[in-house]
Short mmCIF file of N, CA and C in Angstrom, two decimals:
data_model
loop_
_atom_site.label_atom_id
_atom_site.label_comp_id
_atom_site.label_asym_id
_atom_site.label_seq_id
_atom_site.Cartn_x
_atom_site.Cartn_y
_atom_site.Cartn_z
N MET A 86 0.79 -1.29 -0.08
CA MET A 86 0.07 0.04 -0.04
C MET A 86 0.79 1.16 0.07
N ASP A 87 0.32 2.08 -0.70
CA ASP A 87 1.19 3.35 -0.83
C ASP A 87 0.64 4.35 0.33
N GLU A 88 1.62 4.91 0.84
CA GLU A 88 1.46 5.70 1.92
C GLU A 88 1.24 7.26 1.38
N PRO A 89 0.30 7.95 1.83
CA PRO A 89 0.12 9.41 1.44
C PRO A 89 1.55 10.17 1.83
N ARG A 90 1.85 10.86 0.64
CA ARG A 90 3.15 11.72 1.02
C ARG A 90 2.69 13.09 1.12
N SER A 91 3.39 13.76 1.87
CA SER A 91 3.25 15.12 2.11
C SER A 91 4.37 16.00 1.26
N ASP A 92 3.89 16.63 -0.09
CA ASP A 92 4.59 17.37 -0.63
C ASP A 92 4.02 18.69 -0.87
N ASP A 93 4.88 19.75 -1.39
CA ASP A 93 4.50 21.11 -1.43
C ASP A 93 3.67 21.37 -2.62
N THR A 94 3.25 20.55 -3.40
CA THR A 94 2.48 20.64 -4.72
C THR A 94 1.15 20.61 -4.58
N THR A 95 0.55 20.27 -3.39
CA THR A 95 -0.90 19.88 -3.26
C THR A 95 -1.51 21.43 -3.01
N PRO A 96 -2.67 21.58 -3.52
CA PRO A 96 -3.26 22.84 -3.66
C PRO A 96 -3.84 23.13 -2.16
N GLY A 97 -3.64 24.30 -1.60
CA GLY A 97 -4.09 24.70 -0.26
C GLY A 97 -5.21 25.82 -0.49
N PRO A 98 -5.51 26.49 0.60
CA PRO A 98 -6.44 27.56 0.57
C PRO A 98 -5.81 28.74 -0.28
N THR A 99 -6.42 29.39 -1.22
CA THR A 99 -5.84 30.54 -1.88
C THR A 99 -5.92 31.53 -1.04
N PRO A 100 -4.96 32.45 -1.11
CA PRO A 100 -4.87 33.67 -0.49
C PRO A 100 -5.71 34.75 -1.08
N PRO A 101 -6.28 35.67 -0.32
CA PRO A 101 -7.07 36.64 -0.81
C PRO A 101 -6.34 37.52 -1.87
N PRO A 102 -7.02 38.10 -2.90
CA PRO A 102 -6.16 38.94 -3.85
C PRO A 102 -5.49 40.12 -3.17
N GLY A 103 -4.27 40.37 -3.45
CA GLY A 103 -3.61 41.41 -3.13
C GLY A 103 -2.84 40.92 -1.78
N ALA A 104 -3.05 39.79 -1.32
CA ALA A 104 -2.17 39.33 -0.29
C ALA A 104 -0.75 39.10 -0.51
N GLY A 105 0.22 39.50 0.31
CA GLY A 105 1.62 39.34 -0.04
C GLY A 105 2.13 40.37 -0.93
N LYS A 106 1.03 41.21 -1.41
CA LYS A 106 1.77 42.56 -2.24
C LYS A 106 2.19 43.72 -1.20
N PRO A 107 3.12 44.47 -1.53
CA PRO A 107 3.40 45.42 -0.52
C PRO A 107 2.42 46.58 -0.79
N GLY A 108 1.98 47.14 0.31
CA GLY A 108 0.96 48.38 0.38
C GLY A 108 -0.47 47.90 0.32
N ALA A 109 -0.75 46.50 0.16
CA ALA A 109 -2.12 46.02 0.04
C ALA A 109 -2.80 45.98 1.32
N ALA A 110 -4.01 46.53 1.29
CA ALA A 110 -4.85 46.56 2.59
C ALA A 110 -5.37 45.31 2.96
N PRO A 111 -5.34 45.04 4.16
CA PRO A 111 -5.80 43.53 4.66
C PRO A 111 -7.29 43.56 4.52
N ALA A 112 -7.84 42.29 4.18
CA ALA A 112 -9.36 42.10 3.99
C ALA A 112 -10.07 42.52 5.29
N PRO A 113 -11.18 43.05 5.24
CA PRO A 113 -11.90 43.66 6.38
C PRO A 113 -12.29 42.39 7.14
N ASP A 114 -12.57 42.48 8.34
CA ASP A 114 -13.11 41.37 9.09
C ASP A 114 -14.69 41.32 8.91
N LEU A 115 -15.25 40.35 9.52
CA LEU A 115 -16.77 40.17 9.45
C LEU A 115 -17.39 41.40 10.24
N ALA A 116 -17.02 41.84 11.18
CA ALA A 116 -17.59 42.85 12.13
C ALA A 116 -17.64 44.23 11.17
N GLU A 117 -16.39 44.41 10.48
CA GLU A 117 -16.22 45.59 9.69
C GLU A 117 -17.23 45.58 8.39
N SER A 118 -17.28 44.34 7.86
CA SER A 118 -18.25 44.17 6.63
C SER A 118 -19.68 44.39 7.01
N LEU A 119 -20.07 43.97 8.07
CA LEU A 119 -21.43 44.13 8.71
C LEU A 119 -21.76 45.58 9.10
N ARG A 120 -20.65 46.49 9.60
CA ARG A 120 -20.79 47.74 9.81
C ARG A 120 -21.02 48.59 8.43
N GLN A 121 -20.27 48.01 7.35
CA GLN A 121 -20.36 48.71 6.07
C GLN A 121 -21.70 48.44 5.53
N VAL A 122 -22.23 47.22 5.47
CA VAL A 122 -23.53 46.96 5.08
C VAL A 122 -24.45 47.65 5.77
N ARG A 123 -24.49 47.89 7.07
CA ARG A 123 -25.46 48.75 7.97
C ARG A 123 -25.31 49.96 7.54
N ASP A 124 -24.20 50.62 7.37
CA ASP A 124 -24.15 51.94 6.90
C ASP A 124 -24.72 52.24 5.46
N ALA A 125 -24.47 51.29 4.54
CA ALA A 125 -25.06 51.47 3.23
C ALA A 125 -26.52 51.36 3.37
N GLY A 126 -27.21 50.57 4.12
CA GLY A 126 -28.49 50.39 4.49
C GLY A 126 -29.12 51.70 4.99
N VAL A 127 -28.36 52.03 6.02
CA VAL A 127 -28.96 53.43 6.63
C VAL A 127 -28.91 54.50 5.64
N ALA A 128 -27.95 54.60 4.85
CA ALA A 128 -27.73 55.56 3.77
C ALA A 128 -28.76 55.56 2.62
N GLY A 129 -29.14 54.17 2.34
CA GLY A 129 -30.22 53.97 1.40
C GLY A 129 -31.48 54.33 1.97
N MET A 130 -31.84 54.05 3.23
CA MET A 130 -33.19 54.49 3.87
C MET A 130 -33.19 55.81 4.03
N GLY A 131 -32.13 56.69 4.15
CA GLY A 131 -32.01 58.12 4.22
C GLY A 131 -32.51 58.77 2.88
N ALA A 132 -31.96 58.15 1.84
CA ALA A 132 -32.12 58.58 0.51
C ALA A 132 -33.72 58.44 0.06
N ALA A 133 -34.27 57.22 0.53
CA ALA A 133 -35.59 56.95 0.29
C ALA A 133 -36.61 57.80 1.08
N ASN A 134 -36.12 57.94 2.32
CA ASN A 134 -36.88 59.02 3.12
C ASN A 134 -36.92 60.41 2.46
N ASP A 135 -35.80 60.94 2.07
CA ASP A 135 -35.66 62.16 1.23
C ASP A 135 -36.47 62.17 -0.03
N ALA A 136 -36.56 61.08 -0.62
CA ALA A 136 -37.37 60.98 -1.96
C ALA A 136 -38.79 60.99 -1.56
N LEU A 137 -39.20 60.32 -0.56
CA LEU A 137 -40.68 60.51 -0.09
C LEU A 137 -40.95 61.80 0.49
N LYS A 138 -40.17 62.49 1.25
CA LYS A 138 -40.44 63.78 1.76
C LYS A 138 -40.53 64.81 0.56
N ALA A 139 -39.75 64.59 -0.59
CA ALA A 139 -39.90 65.49 -1.87
C ALA A 139 -41.15 65.23 -2.64
N LEU A 140 -41.45 63.90 -2.63
CA LEU A 140 -42.82 63.78 -3.14
C LEU A 140 -43.99 64.20 -2.61
N ARG A 141 -43.96 64.08 -1.18
CA ARG A 141 -44.97 64.67 -0.43
C ARG A 141 -45.25 66.13 -0.51
N ILE A 142 -43.99 66.84 -0.51
CA ILE A 142 -43.93 68.25 -0.78
C ILE A 142 -44.62 68.60 -2.23
N LEU A 143 -44.14 67.86 -3.24
CA LEU A 143 -44.57 68.14 -4.44
C LEU A 143 -46.23 67.93 -4.56
N ILE A 144 -46.57 66.86 -3.99
CA ILE A 144 -48.18 66.58 -3.95
C ILE A 144 -48.91 67.59 -3.26
N SER A 145 -48.35 68.09 -2.11
CA SER A 145 -48.96 69.02 -1.39
C SER A 145 -48.97 70.47 -1.98
N ALA A 146 -47.92 70.76 -2.71
CA ALA A 146 -47.92 72.01 -3.55
C ALA A 146 -48.91 71.93 -4.71
N ASP A 147 -48.75 70.72 -5.40
CA ASP A 147 -49.81 70.56 -6.30
C ASP A 147 -51.22 70.60 -6.03
N LEU A 148 -51.57 70.13 -4.89
CA LEU A 148 -52.91 70.14 -4.31
C LEU A 148 -53.37 71.66 -3.98
N SER A 149 -52.31 72.43 -3.34
CA SER A 149 -52.44 73.71 -3.08
C SER A 149 -52.85 74.60 -4.43
N LEU A 150 -52.07 74.25 -5.28
CA LEU A 150 -52.29 75.20 -6.70
C LEU A 150 -53.59 74.73 -7.27
N ALA A 151 -54.06 73.28 -7.15
CA ALA A 151 -55.39 72.95 -7.52
C ALA A 151 -56.37 73.68 -6.77
N ARG A 152 -56.24 73.66 -5.65
CA ARG A 152 -57.29 74.33 -4.91
C ARG A 152 -57.43 75.95 -5.07
N SER A 153 -56.34 76.51 -5.16
CA SER A 153 -56.26 77.94 -5.56
C SER A 153 -56.89 78.12 -6.89
N ALA A 154 -56.42 77.25 -7.97
CA ALA A 154 -56.97 77.32 -9.31
C ALA A 154 -58.53 77.09 -9.36
N LEU A 155 -59.08 76.31 -8.59
CA LEU A 155 -60.67 75.85 -8.59
C LEU A 155 -61.05 77.12 -7.78
N GLY A 156 -60.74 77.75 -6.78
CA GLY A 156 -61.24 78.92 -6.37
C GLY A 156 -61.13 80.21 -7.30
N ARG A 157 -60.13 80.33 -8.04
CA ARG A 157 -60.14 81.38 -9.11
C ARG A 157 -61.07 81.06 -10.27
N THR A 158 -61.24 79.86 -10.53
CA THR A 158 -62.02 79.51 -11.58
C THR A 158 -63.49 79.68 -11.23
N LEU A 159 -63.96 79.47 -9.97
CA LEU A 159 -65.27 79.67 -9.61
C LEU A 159 -65.51 81.16 -9.44
N ALA A 160 -64.28 82.01 -9.01
CA ALA A 160 -64.62 83.28 -9.01
C ALA A 160 -64.77 83.99 -10.15
N PHE A 161 -63.93 83.61 -11.27
CA PHE A 161 -64.28 84.12 -12.66
C PHE A 161 -65.52 83.69 -13.15
N THR A 162 -66.12 82.61 -12.83
CA THR A 162 -67.41 82.05 -13.39
C THR A 162 -68.26 82.83 -12.69
N GLY A 163 -68.21 83.27 -11.29
CA GLY A 163 -69.23 84.18 -10.74
C GLY A 163 -69.21 85.39 -11.28
N VAL A 164 -68.14 86.04 -11.42
CA VAL A 164 -67.94 87.37 -12.26
C VAL A 164 -68.58 87.24 -13.62
N GLY A 165 -68.33 86.21 -14.43
CA GLY A 165 -68.93 86.03 -15.63
C GLY A 165 -70.56 86.07 -15.65
N ILE A 166 -71.01 85.35 -14.58
CA ILE A 166 -72.49 85.11 -14.52
C ILE A 166 -73.09 86.59 -14.03
N ALA A 167 -72.46 87.13 -13.14
CA ALA A 167 -72.92 88.36 -12.51
C ALA A 167 -73.06 89.49 -13.75
N PHE A 168 -71.92 89.61 -14.41
CA PHE A 168 -71.98 90.51 -15.45
C PHE A 168 -72.80 89.99 -16.77
N GLY A 169 -72.76 88.76 -16.88
CA GLY A 169 -73.37 88.25 -18.13
C GLY A 169 -74.73 88.32 -17.85
N ALA A 170 -75.44 88.40 -16.82
CA ALA A 170 -76.93 88.35 -16.77
C ALA A 170 -77.56 89.85 -16.50
N PRO A 171 -77.80 90.17 -15.15
CA PRO A 171 -78.68 91.50 -15.18
C PRO A 171 -77.88 92.70 -15.52
N ALA A 172 -76.73 93.03 -15.23
CA ALA A 172 -76.24 94.25 -15.42
C ALA A 172 -75.90 94.31 -16.78
N TRP A 173 -75.41 93.32 -17.33
CA TRP A 173 -74.95 93.32 -18.98
C TRP A 173 -76.17 93.71 -19.77
N MET A 174 -77.37 92.73 -19.31
CA MET A 174 -78.27 93.03 -20.21
C MET A 174 -78.87 94.41 -20.12
N LEU A 175 -78.90 95.05 -19.15
CA LEU A 175 -79.26 96.43 -18.99
C LEU A 175 -78.37 97.22 -19.64
N LEU A 176 -77.06 97.03 -19.74
CA LEU A 176 -76.11 97.98 -20.39
C LEU A 176 -76.29 97.64 -22.18
N MET A 177 -76.65 96.35 -22.44
CA MET A 177 -76.81 96.15 -23.83
C MET A 177 -78.23 96.93 -24.45
N ALA A 178 -79.19 96.75 -23.49
CA ALA A 178 -80.41 97.42 -23.84
C ALA A 178 -80.22 99.02 -24.05
N THR A 179 -79.53 99.66 -23.15
CA THR A 179 -79.06 100.86 -23.22
C THR A 179 -78.30 101.19 -24.55
N LEU A 180 -77.25 100.48 -24.81
CA LEU A 180 -76.40 100.63 -25.93
C LEU A 180 -77.26 100.53 -27.32
N THR A 181 -78.24 99.47 -27.15
CA THR A 181 -79.18 99.17 -28.38
C THR A 181 -80.00 100.49 -28.72
N ALA A 182 -80.59 100.97 -27.70
CA ALA A 182 -81.37 102.12 -27.69
C ALA A 182 -80.51 103.40 -28.30
N VAL A 183 -79.16 103.68 -27.73
CA VAL A 183 -78.37 104.54 -28.44
C VAL A 183 -78.03 104.54 -29.74
N LEU A 184 -77.72 103.29 -30.17
CA LEU A 184 -77.40 103.14 -31.45
C LEU A 184 -78.35 103.25 -32.48
N HIS A 185 -79.66 103.01 -31.84
CA HIS A 185 -80.73 103.13 -32.83
C HIS A 185 -81.34 104.55 -32.83
N ASP A 186 -81.41 105.38 -31.79
CA ASP A 186 -81.65 106.82 -31.73
C ASP A 186 -80.60 107.79 -32.17
N ALA A 187 -79.40 107.57 -31.77
CA ALA A 187 -78.23 108.53 -31.88
C ALA A 187 -77.73 108.31 -33.35
N PHE A 188 -77.59 107.07 -33.79
CA PHE A 188 -76.96 106.88 -35.16
C PHE A 188 -77.92 106.28 -36.15
N SER A 189 -79.18 106.28 -35.97
CA SER A 189 -80.20 105.95 -36.70
C SER A 189 -79.99 104.71 -37.25
N TRP A 190 -79.33 103.69 -36.56
CA TRP A 190 -79.20 102.29 -36.97
C TRP A 190 -80.46 101.61 -36.88
N SER A 191 -80.82 100.60 -37.59
CA SER A 191 -81.85 99.78 -37.46
C SER A 191 -81.90 99.07 -36.11
N TRP A 192 -83.12 98.58 -35.81
CA TRP A 192 -83.04 97.76 -34.36
C TRP A 192 -82.28 96.42 -34.69
N PRO A 193 -82.47 95.69 -35.74
CA PRO A 193 -81.60 94.65 -35.77
C PRO A 193 -80.09 94.66 -35.79
N LEU A 194 -79.62 95.95 -36.30
CA LEU A 194 -78.30 96.00 -36.54
C LEU A 194 -77.74 96.46 -35.01
N SER A 195 -78.46 97.19 -34.39
CA SER A 195 -78.15 97.65 -33.05
C SER A 195 -78.01 96.40 -32.08
N LEU A 196 -79.10 95.59 -32.22
CA LEU A 196 -79.01 94.38 -31.38
C LEU A 196 -77.93 93.50 -31.81
N GLY A 197 -77.56 93.44 -32.93
CA GLY A 197 -76.47 92.50 -33.58
C GLY A 197 -75.04 92.78 -32.96
N VAL A 198 -74.98 94.27 -33.06
CA VAL A 198 -73.66 94.77 -32.47
C VAL A 198 -73.56 94.50 -30.94
N CYS A 199 -74.68 94.73 -30.34
CA CYS A 199 -74.47 94.47 -28.87
C CYS A 199 -74.45 93.00 -28.43
N ALA A 200 -75.01 92.12 -29.38
CA ALA A 200 -74.85 90.61 -29.03
C ALA A 200 -73.38 90.22 -29.30
N ALA A 201 -72.88 90.88 -30.31
CA ALA A 201 -71.48 90.48 -30.76
C ALA A 201 -70.50 90.90 -29.49
N LEU A 202 -70.69 92.17 -29.10
CA LEU A 202 -69.90 92.64 -27.90
C LEU A 202 -70.15 91.62 -26.62
N SER A 203 -71.34 91.21 -26.64
CA SER A 203 -71.63 90.29 -25.28
C SER A 203 -70.71 88.95 -25.55
N LEU A 204 -70.75 88.51 -26.84
CA LEU A 204 -70.13 87.18 -27.08
C LEU A 204 -68.51 87.47 -26.76
N VAL A 205 -67.98 88.51 -27.28
CA VAL A 205 -66.55 88.67 -26.94
C VAL A 205 -66.36 88.67 -25.44
N VAL A 206 -67.07 89.27 -24.60
CA VAL A 206 -66.83 89.30 -23.16
C VAL A 206 -67.01 87.70 -22.72
N THR A 207 -68.12 87.16 -23.13
CA THR A 207 -68.28 85.93 -22.62
C THR A 207 -67.05 84.94 -23.04
N ALA A 208 -66.53 85.03 -24.13
CA ALA A 208 -65.33 84.17 -24.57
C ALA A 208 -64.20 84.47 -23.77
N PHE A 209 -63.97 85.70 -23.43
CA PHE A 209 -62.83 86.12 -22.63
C PHE A 209 -62.99 85.39 -21.15
N GLY A 210 -64.24 85.53 -20.69
CA GLY A 210 -64.48 84.81 -19.41
C GLY A 210 -64.21 83.43 -19.42
N VAL A 211 -64.75 82.56 -20.36
CA VAL A 211 -64.60 81.21 -20.67
C VAL A 211 -63.07 80.89 -20.85
N TRP A 212 -62.32 81.73 -21.56
CA TRP A 212 -60.81 81.49 -21.70
C TRP A 212 -60.17 81.60 -20.56
N ARG A 213 -60.50 82.62 -19.68
CA ARG A 213 -59.88 82.57 -18.41
C ARG A 213 -59.98 81.54 -17.34
N ALA A 214 -61.34 81.15 -17.43
CA ALA A 214 -61.81 80.06 -16.60
C ALA A 214 -61.13 78.69 -16.96
N MET A 215 -60.92 78.31 -18.03
CA MET A 215 -60.25 77.15 -18.69
C MET A 215 -58.79 77.40 -18.49
N HIS A 216 -58.23 78.43 -18.45
CA HIS A 216 -56.77 78.68 -18.14
C HIS A 216 -56.51 78.21 -16.73
N TYR A 217 -57.17 78.69 -15.87
CA TYR A 217 -57.19 78.23 -14.30
C TYR A 217 -57.47 76.92 -14.01
N PHE A 218 -58.38 76.36 -14.75
CA PHE A 218 -58.87 75.02 -14.63
C PHE A 218 -57.77 73.94 -15.03
N GLU A 219 -56.81 74.41 -15.87
CA GLU A 219 -55.71 73.68 -16.23
C GLU A 219 -54.89 73.37 -15.08
N HIS A 220 -54.71 74.01 -14.05
CA HIS A 220 -53.92 73.83 -12.81
C HIS A 220 -54.60 72.73 -11.98
N THR A 221 -55.68 72.30 -12.33
CA THR A 221 -56.33 71.28 -11.44
C THR A 221 -56.20 69.93 -11.82
N ARG A 222 -55.29 69.87 -12.86
CA ARG A 222 -54.86 68.45 -13.48
C ARG A 222 -53.64 67.89 -12.77
N MET A 223 -53.04 68.63 -11.76
CA MET A 223 -51.96 67.97 -11.15
C MET A 223 -50.84 67.53 -12.09
N GLN A 224 -50.40 68.17 -12.93
CA GLN A 224 -49.54 67.72 -14.01
C GLN A 224 -48.09 67.27 -13.25
N ALA A 225 -47.50 68.21 -12.52
CA ALA A 225 -46.23 67.71 -12.10
C ALA A 225 -46.37 66.59 -11.25
N THR A 226 -47.27 66.26 -10.42
CA THR A 226 -47.35 65.19 -9.56
C THR A 226 -47.62 63.84 -10.32
N ARG A 227 -48.59 64.04 -11.57
CA ARG A 227 -48.80 62.97 -12.40
C ARG A 227 -47.52 62.55 -13.04
N ARG A 228 -46.61 63.34 -13.57
CA ARG A 228 -45.41 63.06 -14.17
C ARG A 228 -44.35 62.33 -13.41
N GLN A 229 -44.41 62.84 -11.96
CA GLN A 229 -43.35 62.23 -11.10
C GLN A 229 -43.96 60.79 -10.75
N LEU A 230 -45.19 60.52 -10.51
CA LEU A 230 -45.67 59.16 -10.31
C LEU A 230 -45.54 58.28 -11.53
N ALA A 231 -45.58 58.78 -12.70
CA ALA A 231 -45.49 58.10 -13.93
C ALA A 231 -44.18 57.71 -13.97
N ARG A 232 -43.14 58.52 -13.64
CA ARG A 232 -41.76 58.18 -13.54
C ARG A 232 -41.41 56.99 -12.67
N LEU A 233 -42.12 57.09 -11.61
CA LEU A 233 -42.10 55.96 -10.49
C LEU A 233 -42.86 54.57 -10.96
N GLY A 234 -43.32 54.76 -12.15
CA GLY A 234 -44.17 53.62 -12.63
C GLY A 234 -45.55 53.30 -12.22
N ILE A 235 -46.02 54.43 -11.80
CA ILE A 235 -47.48 54.45 -11.22
C ILE A 235 -48.44 55.35 -12.11
N GLY A 236 -49.52 54.91 -12.46
CA GLY A 236 -50.50 55.59 -13.10
C GLY A 236 -50.54 55.30 -14.86
N GLU A 237 -51.39 55.87 -15.48
CA GLU A 237 -51.49 55.55 -16.86
C GLU A 237 -50.47 56.23 -17.60
N LEU A 238 -49.62 57.12 -17.14
CA LEU A 238 -48.67 57.76 -18.01
C LEU A 238 -47.32 57.08 -17.93
N ALA A 239 -47.08 55.91 -17.16
CA ALA A 239 -45.90 55.26 -16.74
C ALA A 239 -45.28 54.75 -18.02
N ASP A 240 -45.97 54.42 -19.02
CA ASP A 240 -45.22 53.83 -20.25
C ASP A 240 -44.66 54.94 -21.06
N PHE A 241 -44.96 56.22 -20.83
CA PHE A 241 -44.48 57.28 -21.50
C PHE A 241 -43.31 57.99 -20.98
N MET A 242 -43.23 57.79 -19.76
CA MET A 242 -42.21 58.55 -19.01
C MET A 242 -40.78 57.77 -18.88
N PRO A 243 -39.64 58.47 -18.70
CA PRO A 243 -38.28 57.84 -18.67
C PRO A 243 -38.30 57.24 -16.99
N ASP A 244 -37.45 56.23 -17.08
CA ASP A 244 -37.19 55.68 -15.89
C ASP A 244 -36.64 56.51 -14.68
N PRO A 245 -36.78 56.13 -13.33
CA PRO A 245 -36.46 57.07 -12.39
C PRO A 245 -34.88 57.48 -12.49
N GLU A 246 -34.09 56.42 -12.88
CA GLU A 246 -32.75 56.65 -13.01
C GLU A 246 -32.22 57.31 -14.13
N SER A 247 -33.27 57.71 -15.05
CA SER A 247 -32.74 58.39 -16.23
C SER A 247 -32.54 60.00 -15.98
N ALA A 248 -31.61 60.59 -16.73
CA ALA A 248 -31.37 62.08 -16.67
C ALA A 248 -32.38 62.93 -17.30
N GLU A 249 -33.19 62.44 -18.10
CA GLU A 249 -34.33 62.96 -19.01
C GLU A 249 -35.35 63.62 -17.96
N SER A 250 -35.62 65.00 -18.11
CA SER A 250 -36.70 65.41 -17.22
C SER A 250 -38.11 64.89 -17.64
N THR A 251 -39.17 64.65 -16.87
CA THR A 251 -40.41 64.33 -17.16
C THR A 251 -41.22 65.36 -18.04
N GLN A 252 -40.91 66.55 -17.76
CA GLN A 252 -41.52 67.49 -18.57
C GLN A 252 -41.27 67.42 -20.09
N HIS A 253 -39.97 67.17 -20.29
CA HIS A 253 -39.34 67.00 -21.80
C HIS A 253 -39.91 65.74 -22.37
N ALA A 254 -40.17 64.68 -21.42
CA ALA A 254 -40.69 63.33 -21.95
C ALA A 254 -42.20 63.66 -22.40
N ALA A 255 -42.82 64.38 -21.64
CA ALA A 255 -44.30 64.75 -21.86
C ALA A 255 -44.40 65.77 -23.16
N GLU A 256 -43.64 66.49 -23.30
CA GLU A 256 -43.48 67.39 -24.49
C GLU A 256 -43.08 66.54 -25.74
N ARG A 257 -42.20 65.47 -25.63
CA ARG A 257 -41.88 64.64 -26.66
C ARG A 257 -43.10 63.78 -27.04
N VAL A 258 -43.92 63.26 -26.08
CA VAL A 258 -45.11 62.47 -26.26
C VAL A 258 -46.03 63.34 -27.08
N ALA A 259 -46.13 64.48 -26.79
CA ALA A 259 -47.26 65.46 -27.28
C ALA A 259 -46.77 65.67 -28.72
N ALA A 260 -45.57 65.74 -28.87
CA ALA A 260 -44.95 66.12 -30.43
C ALA A 260 -45.23 64.84 -31.18
N ALA A 261 -44.92 63.69 -30.80
CA ALA A 261 -45.25 62.50 -31.45
C ALA A 261 -46.50 62.09 -31.76
N THR A 262 -47.51 62.58 -30.88
CA THR A 262 -48.89 62.30 -31.21
C THR A 262 -49.67 63.47 -31.89
N ASP A 263 -49.04 64.46 -32.28
CA ASP A 263 -49.60 65.60 -32.82
C ASP A 263 -50.75 66.38 -32.08
N GLY A 264 -50.58 66.20 -30.72
CA GLY A 264 -51.66 66.68 -29.98
C GLY A 264 -52.78 65.80 -29.72
N GLU A 265 -53.04 64.67 -30.40
CA GLU A 265 -54.21 63.72 -30.25
C GLU A 265 -53.73 62.90 -29.07
N PRO A 266 -54.94 62.67 -28.27
CA PRO A 266 -54.89 61.93 -27.03
C PRO A 266 -54.44 60.53 -27.32
N VAL A 267 -53.60 59.96 -26.50
CA VAL A 267 -53.02 58.74 -26.66
C VAL A 267 -54.08 57.67 -25.91
N LYS A 268 -54.13 56.57 -26.65
CA LYS A 268 -55.23 55.70 -26.14
C LYS A 268 -54.63 54.41 -25.35
N LYS A 269 -55.33 54.04 -24.34
CA LYS A 269 -54.68 52.95 -23.46
C LYS A 269 -55.97 51.82 -23.62
N GLY A 270 -55.32 50.69 -23.14
CA GLY A 270 -56.15 49.59 -23.11
C GLY A 270 -57.50 49.45 -24.14
N LEU A 271 -58.56 49.84 -23.62
CA LEU A 271 -59.92 49.58 -24.38
C LEU A 271 -60.13 50.77 -25.26
N GLY A 272 -59.17 51.54 -25.73
CA GLY A 272 -59.53 52.80 -26.42
C GLY A 272 -59.65 53.91 -25.68
N VAL A 273 -59.58 53.93 -24.37
CA VAL A 273 -59.85 55.21 -23.67
C VAL A 273 -58.75 55.98 -23.69
N ASP A 274 -59.07 57.24 -23.82
CA ASP A 274 -57.96 58.45 -23.93
C ASP A 274 -57.29 58.53 -22.60
N VAL A 275 -55.87 58.83 -22.69
CA VAL A 275 -54.96 58.94 -21.53
C VAL A 275 -54.84 60.53 -21.51
N THR A 276 -55.25 61.19 -20.39
CA THR A 276 -55.05 62.52 -20.11
C THR A 276 -53.74 62.90 -20.17
N PRO A 277 -53.41 63.83 -21.07
CA PRO A 277 -51.78 64.26 -21.24
C PRO A 277 -51.38 64.90 -19.91
N PRO A 278 -50.07 64.77 -19.69
CA PRO A 278 -49.35 65.17 -18.54
C PRO A 278 -49.42 66.79 -18.59
#
């Protein structure tokens, strides 16, 4: 029977990389490795907490803007109704009488000019109301939620780690669709960001 021989050519445990090289740092021990993992976890939780705080601030600001816009929309609607009803009718009646008597215009022409003036003021009121109503769509919040993969716009927004801004991506989608609404699932329009 052959006896096992002890020679120096049998492979043993391999030394860690850099061992035996001058100036190489020793491998960290288990406690140090656990401390590094814990510190990385704490830093990650801190970053997640900061991101949630920023999102909460954004949603709060967007809701505040929406509340303010809704109030202004109602105020302009109230002004439009107030001037569009009794006071405006009296003013138009007076103007119609003046145009008929002072300029010898016919009654239909006088009434037509006053009606056209009423339509211009009404169009201005509707335009301003729609302008303020746009703020109730919470565009910034919807874009950021879409960037996180939440909501109907998630397919159109860049990934969270992308450097592209969500507003630029929204403009890109609008340009690609020529202003037409994008359809989802069963042909329902996706509200643009």
